[in-house]
Each structure stands twice: as structure tokens, then as C-alpha cells.
PDB file of C-alpha atoms in Angstrom:
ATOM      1  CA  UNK A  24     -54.680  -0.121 -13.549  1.00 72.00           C
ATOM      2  CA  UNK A  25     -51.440  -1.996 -13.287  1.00 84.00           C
ATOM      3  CA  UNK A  26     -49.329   0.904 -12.026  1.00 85.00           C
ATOM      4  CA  UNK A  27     -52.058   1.158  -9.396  1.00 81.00           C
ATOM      5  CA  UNK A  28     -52.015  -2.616  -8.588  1.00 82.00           C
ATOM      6  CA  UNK A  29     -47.792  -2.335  -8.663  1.00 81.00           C
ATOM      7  CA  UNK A  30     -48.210   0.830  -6.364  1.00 79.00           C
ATOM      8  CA  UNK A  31     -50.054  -0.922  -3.935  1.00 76.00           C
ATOM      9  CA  UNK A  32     -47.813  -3.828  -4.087  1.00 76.00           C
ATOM     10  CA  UNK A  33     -44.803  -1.910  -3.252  1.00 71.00           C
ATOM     11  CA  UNK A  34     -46.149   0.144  -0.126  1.00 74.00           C
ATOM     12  CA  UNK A  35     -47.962  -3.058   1.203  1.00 71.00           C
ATOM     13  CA  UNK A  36     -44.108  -4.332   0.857  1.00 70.00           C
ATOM     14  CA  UNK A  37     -42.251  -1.435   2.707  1.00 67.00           C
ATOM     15  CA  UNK A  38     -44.988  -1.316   5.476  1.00 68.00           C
ATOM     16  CA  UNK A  39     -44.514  -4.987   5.925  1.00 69.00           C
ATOM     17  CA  UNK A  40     -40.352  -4.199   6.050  1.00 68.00           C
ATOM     18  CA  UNK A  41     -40.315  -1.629   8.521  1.00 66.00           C
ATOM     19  CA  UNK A  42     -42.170  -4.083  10.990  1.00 72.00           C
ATOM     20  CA  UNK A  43     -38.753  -5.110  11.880  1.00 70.00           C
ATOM     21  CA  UNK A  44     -36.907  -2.043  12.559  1.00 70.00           C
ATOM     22  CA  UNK A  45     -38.487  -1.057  16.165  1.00 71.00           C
ATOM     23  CA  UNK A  46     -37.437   1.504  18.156  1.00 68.00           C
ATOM     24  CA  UNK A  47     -35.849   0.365  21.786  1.00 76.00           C
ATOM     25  CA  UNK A  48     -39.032   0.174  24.362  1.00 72.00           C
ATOM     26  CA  UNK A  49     -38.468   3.059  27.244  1.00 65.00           C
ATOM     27  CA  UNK A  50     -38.632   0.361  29.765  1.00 73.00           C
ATOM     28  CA  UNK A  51     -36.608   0.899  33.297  1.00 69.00           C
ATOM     29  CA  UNK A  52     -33.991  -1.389  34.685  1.00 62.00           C
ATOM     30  CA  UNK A  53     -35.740  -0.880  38.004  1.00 63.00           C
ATOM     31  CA  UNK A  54     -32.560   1.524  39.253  1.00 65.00           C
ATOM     32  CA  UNK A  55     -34.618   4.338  41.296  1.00 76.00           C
ATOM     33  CA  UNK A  56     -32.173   5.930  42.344  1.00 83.00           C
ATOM     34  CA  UNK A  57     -33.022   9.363  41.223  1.00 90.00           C
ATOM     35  CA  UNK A  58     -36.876   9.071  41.313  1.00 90.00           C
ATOM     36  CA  UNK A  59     -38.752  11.754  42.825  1.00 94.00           C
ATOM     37  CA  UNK A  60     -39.968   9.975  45.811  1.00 91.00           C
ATOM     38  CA  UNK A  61     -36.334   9.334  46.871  1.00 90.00           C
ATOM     39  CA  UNK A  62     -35.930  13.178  47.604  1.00 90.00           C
ATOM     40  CA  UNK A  63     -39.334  14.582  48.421  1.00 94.00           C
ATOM     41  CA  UNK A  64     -42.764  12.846  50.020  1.00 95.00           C
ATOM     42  CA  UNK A  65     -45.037  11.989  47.286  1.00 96.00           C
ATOM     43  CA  UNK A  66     -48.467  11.078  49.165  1.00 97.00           C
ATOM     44  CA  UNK A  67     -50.158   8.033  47.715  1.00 96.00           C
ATOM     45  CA  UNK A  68     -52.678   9.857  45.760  1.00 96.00           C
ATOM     46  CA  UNK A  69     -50.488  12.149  44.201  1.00 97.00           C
ATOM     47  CA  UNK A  70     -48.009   9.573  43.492  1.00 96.00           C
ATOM     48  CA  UNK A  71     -51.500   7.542  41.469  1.00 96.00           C
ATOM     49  CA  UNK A  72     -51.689  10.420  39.534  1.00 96.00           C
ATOM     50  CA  UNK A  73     -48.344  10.830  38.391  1.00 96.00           C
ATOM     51  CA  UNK A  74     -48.371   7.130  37.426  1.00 93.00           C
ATOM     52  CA  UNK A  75     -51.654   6.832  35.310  1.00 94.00           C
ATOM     53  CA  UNK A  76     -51.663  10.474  34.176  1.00 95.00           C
ATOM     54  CA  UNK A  77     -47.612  11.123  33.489  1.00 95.00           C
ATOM     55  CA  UNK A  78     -45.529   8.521  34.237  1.00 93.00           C
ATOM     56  CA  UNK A  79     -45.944   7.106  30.184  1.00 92.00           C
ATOM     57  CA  UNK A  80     -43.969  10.002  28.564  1.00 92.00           C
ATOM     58  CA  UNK A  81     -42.233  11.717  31.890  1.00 95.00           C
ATOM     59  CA  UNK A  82     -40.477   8.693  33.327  1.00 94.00           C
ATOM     60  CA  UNK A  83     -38.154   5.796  32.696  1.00 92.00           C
ATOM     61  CA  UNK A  84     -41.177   3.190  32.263  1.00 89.00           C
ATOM     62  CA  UNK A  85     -43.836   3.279  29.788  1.00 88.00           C
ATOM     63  CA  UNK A  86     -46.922   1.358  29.690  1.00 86.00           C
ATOM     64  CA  UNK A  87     -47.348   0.145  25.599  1.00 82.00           C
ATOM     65  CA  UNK A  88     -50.354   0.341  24.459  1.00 82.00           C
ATOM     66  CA  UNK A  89     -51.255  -2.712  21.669  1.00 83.00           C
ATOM     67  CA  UNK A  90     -50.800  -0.646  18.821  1.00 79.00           C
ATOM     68  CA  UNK A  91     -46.940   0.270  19.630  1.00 74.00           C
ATOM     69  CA  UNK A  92     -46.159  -2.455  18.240  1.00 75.00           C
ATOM     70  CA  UNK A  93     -47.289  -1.701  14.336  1.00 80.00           C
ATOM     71  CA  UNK A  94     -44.447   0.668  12.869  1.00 84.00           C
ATOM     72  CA  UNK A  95     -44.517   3.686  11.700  1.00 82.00           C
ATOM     73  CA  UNK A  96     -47.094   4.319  14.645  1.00 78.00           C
ATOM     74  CA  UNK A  97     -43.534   2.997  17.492  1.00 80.00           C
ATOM     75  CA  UNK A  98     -41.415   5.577  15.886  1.00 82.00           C
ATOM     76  CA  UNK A  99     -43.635   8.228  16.762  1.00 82.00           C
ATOM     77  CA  UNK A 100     -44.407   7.138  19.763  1.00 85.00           C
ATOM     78  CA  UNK A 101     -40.887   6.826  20.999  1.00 87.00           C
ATOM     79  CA  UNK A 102     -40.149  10.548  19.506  1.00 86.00           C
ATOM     80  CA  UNK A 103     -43.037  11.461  21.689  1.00 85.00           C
ATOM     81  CA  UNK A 104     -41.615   9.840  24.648  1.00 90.00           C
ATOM     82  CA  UNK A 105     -38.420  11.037  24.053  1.00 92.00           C
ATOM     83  CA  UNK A 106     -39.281  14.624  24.201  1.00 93.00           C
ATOM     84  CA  UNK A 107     -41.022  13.995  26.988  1.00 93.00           C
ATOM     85  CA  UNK A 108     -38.382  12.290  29.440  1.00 93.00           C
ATOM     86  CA  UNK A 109     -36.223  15.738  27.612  1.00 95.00           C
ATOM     87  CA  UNK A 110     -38.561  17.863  28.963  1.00 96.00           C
ATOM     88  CA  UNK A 111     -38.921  16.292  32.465  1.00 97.00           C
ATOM     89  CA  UNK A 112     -38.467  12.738  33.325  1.00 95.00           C
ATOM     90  CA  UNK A 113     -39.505  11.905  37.100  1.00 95.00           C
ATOM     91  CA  UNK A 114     -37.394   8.736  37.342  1.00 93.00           C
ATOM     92  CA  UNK A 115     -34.419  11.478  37.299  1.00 93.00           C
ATOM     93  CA  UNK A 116     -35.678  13.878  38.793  1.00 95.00           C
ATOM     94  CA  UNK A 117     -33.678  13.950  41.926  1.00 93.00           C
ATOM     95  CA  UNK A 118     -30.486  14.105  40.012  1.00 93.00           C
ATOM     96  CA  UNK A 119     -31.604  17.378  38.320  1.00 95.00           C
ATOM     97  CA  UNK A 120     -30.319  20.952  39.871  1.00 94.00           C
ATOM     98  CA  UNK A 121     -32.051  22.217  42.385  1.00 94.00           C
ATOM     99  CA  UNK A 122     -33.010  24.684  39.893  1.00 95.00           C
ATOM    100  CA  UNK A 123     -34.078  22.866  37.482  1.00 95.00           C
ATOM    101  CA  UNK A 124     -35.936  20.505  40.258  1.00 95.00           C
ATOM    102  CA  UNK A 125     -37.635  23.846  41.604  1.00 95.00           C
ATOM    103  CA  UNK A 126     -38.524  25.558  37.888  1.00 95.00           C
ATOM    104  CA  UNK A 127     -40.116  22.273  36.520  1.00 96.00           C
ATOM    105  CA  UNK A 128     -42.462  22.046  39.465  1.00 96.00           C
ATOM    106  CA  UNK A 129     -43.774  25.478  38.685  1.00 96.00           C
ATOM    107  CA  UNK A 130     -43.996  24.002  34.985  1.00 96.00           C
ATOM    108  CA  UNK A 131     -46.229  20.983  36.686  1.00 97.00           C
ATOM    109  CA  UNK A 132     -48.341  23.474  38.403  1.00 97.00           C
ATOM    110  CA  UNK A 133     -48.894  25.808  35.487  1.00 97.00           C
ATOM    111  CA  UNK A 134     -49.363  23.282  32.516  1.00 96.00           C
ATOM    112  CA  UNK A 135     -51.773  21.104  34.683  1.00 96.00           C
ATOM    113  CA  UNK A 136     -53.327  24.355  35.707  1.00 96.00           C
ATOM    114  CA  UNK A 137     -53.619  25.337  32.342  1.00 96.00           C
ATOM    115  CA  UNK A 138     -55.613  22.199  31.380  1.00 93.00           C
ATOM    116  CA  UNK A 139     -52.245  21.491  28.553  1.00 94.00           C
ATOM    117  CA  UNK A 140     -51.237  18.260  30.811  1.00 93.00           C
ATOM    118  CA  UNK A 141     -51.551  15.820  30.148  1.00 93.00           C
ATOM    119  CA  UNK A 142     -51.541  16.327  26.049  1.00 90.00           C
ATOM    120  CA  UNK A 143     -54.984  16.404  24.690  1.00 90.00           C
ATOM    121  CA  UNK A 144     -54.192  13.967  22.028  1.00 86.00           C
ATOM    122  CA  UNK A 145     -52.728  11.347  24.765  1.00 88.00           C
ATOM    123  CA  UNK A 146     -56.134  11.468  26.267  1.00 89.00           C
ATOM    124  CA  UNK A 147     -58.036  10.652  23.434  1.00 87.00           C
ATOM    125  CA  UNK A 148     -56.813   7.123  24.119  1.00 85.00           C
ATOM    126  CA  UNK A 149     -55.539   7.418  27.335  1.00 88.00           C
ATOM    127  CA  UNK A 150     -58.911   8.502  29.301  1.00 91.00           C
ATOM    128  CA  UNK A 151     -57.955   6.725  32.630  1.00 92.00           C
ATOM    129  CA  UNK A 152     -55.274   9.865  32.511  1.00 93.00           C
ATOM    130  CA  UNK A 153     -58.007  12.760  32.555  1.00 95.00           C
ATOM    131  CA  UNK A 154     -57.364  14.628  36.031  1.00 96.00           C
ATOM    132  CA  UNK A 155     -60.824  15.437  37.717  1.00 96.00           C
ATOM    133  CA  UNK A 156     -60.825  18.799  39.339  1.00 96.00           C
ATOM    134  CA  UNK A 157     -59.783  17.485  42.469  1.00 97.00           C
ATOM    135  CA  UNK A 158     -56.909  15.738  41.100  1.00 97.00           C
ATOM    136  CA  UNK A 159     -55.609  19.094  39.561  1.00 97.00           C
ATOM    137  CA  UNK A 160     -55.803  20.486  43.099  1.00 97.00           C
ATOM    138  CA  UNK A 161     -53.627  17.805  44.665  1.00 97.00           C
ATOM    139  CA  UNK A 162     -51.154  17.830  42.377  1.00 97.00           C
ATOM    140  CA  UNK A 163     -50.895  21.794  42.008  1.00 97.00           C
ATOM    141  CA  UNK A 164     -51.114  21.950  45.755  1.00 97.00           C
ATOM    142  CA  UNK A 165     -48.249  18.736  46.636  1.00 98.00           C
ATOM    143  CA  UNK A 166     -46.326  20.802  44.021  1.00 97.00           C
ATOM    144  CA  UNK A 167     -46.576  24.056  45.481  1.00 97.00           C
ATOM    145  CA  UNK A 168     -45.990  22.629  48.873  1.00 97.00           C
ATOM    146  CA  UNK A 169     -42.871  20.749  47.108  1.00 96.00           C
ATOM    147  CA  UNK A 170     -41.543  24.114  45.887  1.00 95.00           C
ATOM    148  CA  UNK A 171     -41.470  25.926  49.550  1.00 95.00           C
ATOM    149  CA  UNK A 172     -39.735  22.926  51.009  1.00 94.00           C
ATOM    150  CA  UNK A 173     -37.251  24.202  48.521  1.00 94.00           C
ATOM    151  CA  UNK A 174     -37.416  27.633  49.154  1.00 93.00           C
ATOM    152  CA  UNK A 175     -36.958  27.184  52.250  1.00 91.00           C
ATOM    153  CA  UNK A 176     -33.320  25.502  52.156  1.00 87.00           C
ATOM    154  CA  UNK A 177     -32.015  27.624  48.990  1.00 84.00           C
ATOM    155  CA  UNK A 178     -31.685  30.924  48.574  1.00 82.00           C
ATOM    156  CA  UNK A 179     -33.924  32.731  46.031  1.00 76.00           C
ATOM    157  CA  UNK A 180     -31.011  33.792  43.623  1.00 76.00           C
ATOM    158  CA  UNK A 181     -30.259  29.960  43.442  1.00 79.00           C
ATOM    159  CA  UNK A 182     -33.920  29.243  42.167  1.00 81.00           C
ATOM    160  CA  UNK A 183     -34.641  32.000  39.891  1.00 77.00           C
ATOM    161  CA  UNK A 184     -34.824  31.418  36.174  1.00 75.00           C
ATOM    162  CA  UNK A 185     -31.645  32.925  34.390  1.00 71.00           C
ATOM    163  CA  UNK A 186     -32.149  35.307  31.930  1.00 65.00           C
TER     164      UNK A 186
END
């Protein structure tokens, strides 16, 4: 019984430690330079849904919920957030490639399309984020429009994916 009391003792001990190593907060300096709505129209509507539904893990500004604040929950968290800024981050958007720009649109409109955006397990908590049906359509269609305003200026062999 001791062992189990000295157990206790010691994890109750590190989880109170590692309160106070935190992981920097992905909060913006308010520098958009390279957003997305400096180089393309984002209607209102679309840009809402970008905000509530993507903006946490895709852009330079997270909204923290209460409980990233209790470590080791912040660490994963910010891995999250880092892979998803990796993956696409809209507050940079506009300084990506052309390319890059044009290819992660067609990402937007196939993952949303797809139902896998947002991540299940971020809507769990995160229900304000669920994109009604009509939602999906915006955003697949401003994203499709997006992408011919591209391929209009570029040639194709500048857009397509190398292989």
C-alpha cells in the first residue's frame, strides 16, 4: 500500500511540475500581410466560416479553449496546431507559390467535400465549427471560383502538381 501511496505522490508531483513548462500560445502580432484576403475576395460569409470552422489550427491566431492551459493537454494542442499552420496556414497564404496557393485550394475543396474538415475530434468540442450543407457549398464553390481566377492568369504547367 505504501508503494501505491508513494506512486501517487510522485505523478501528482510531476503533473504539478510540468504546469510551468507551456508551450508559446500561436497568437498573431496582428501583421496581415500575407493573409488570404489581401490577395483574393473572401465574401463575408465565407470569410465566418474560415474563422469559426479553421482559423484555430490553419492560421496565425488561435482561440484557447479553458483547458489549454492544464499541461500535458497545451503540448498537444500546440503539436496539433503546428501541423496544421504546416499543412496550410491562411494568415500566409498569400506568400505561398502560386502553386502551392492553387493545389491547397483543391485540398480545401476536397477535404471539406469529403466531410474530413474540419477534424472530427476538433468538433467534438468545437461544435460552433460543424459546416451545415450550405456552408460546404460556399466554401467549395468561393474555392473553386478562387482557383479559376488563378487559372486564368497562370498557365496550366505552372499549377500542376509535380510528380
Amino acid at each position: 500500500m505504501k508503494i501505491l501511496k508513494w506512486i501517487a505522490i510522485v505523478v501528482a508531483s510531476l503533473l504539478g511540475i510540468i504546469q510551468f513548462i507551456r508551450p508559446e500560445k500561436n497568437i498573431a502580432d496582428n501583421n496581415p500581410t500575407n493573409d488570404i484576403t489581401r490577395t483574393f475576395n473572401v465574401p463575408p460569409d465565407v470569410q465566418e466560416v474560415l474563422q469559426t470552422s479553421c482559423y484555430d489550427c490553419h492560421s496565425n491566431t488561435t482561440r484557447y479553449p479553458w483547458y489549454a492551459e492544464i499541461q500535458p493537454v497545451a503540448w498537444w494542442l500546440n503539436d496539433h496546431i503546428k501541423g496544421g499552420k504546416r499543412e496550410l496556414n491562411f494568415s500566409e497564404f498569400s506568400g505561398y507559390r502560386i502553386r502551392r496557393q492553387y493545389i491547397k485550394l483543391e485540398q480545401i475543396i476536397d477535404l471539406v467535400t469529403r466531410e474530413e474538415m474540419p477534424l472530427p475530434s476538433y468538433l467534438l468540442i468545437h461544435t460552433d465549427a460543424r459546416l451545415s450543407a450550405e456552408q460546404k457549398e460556399r466554401l467549395v464553390a468561393w474555392a473553386n471560383v478562387v482557383r479559376d481566377s488563378i487559372k486564368s492568369v497562370y498557365p496550366a504547367d505552372s499549377l500542376a502538381r509535380r510528380r
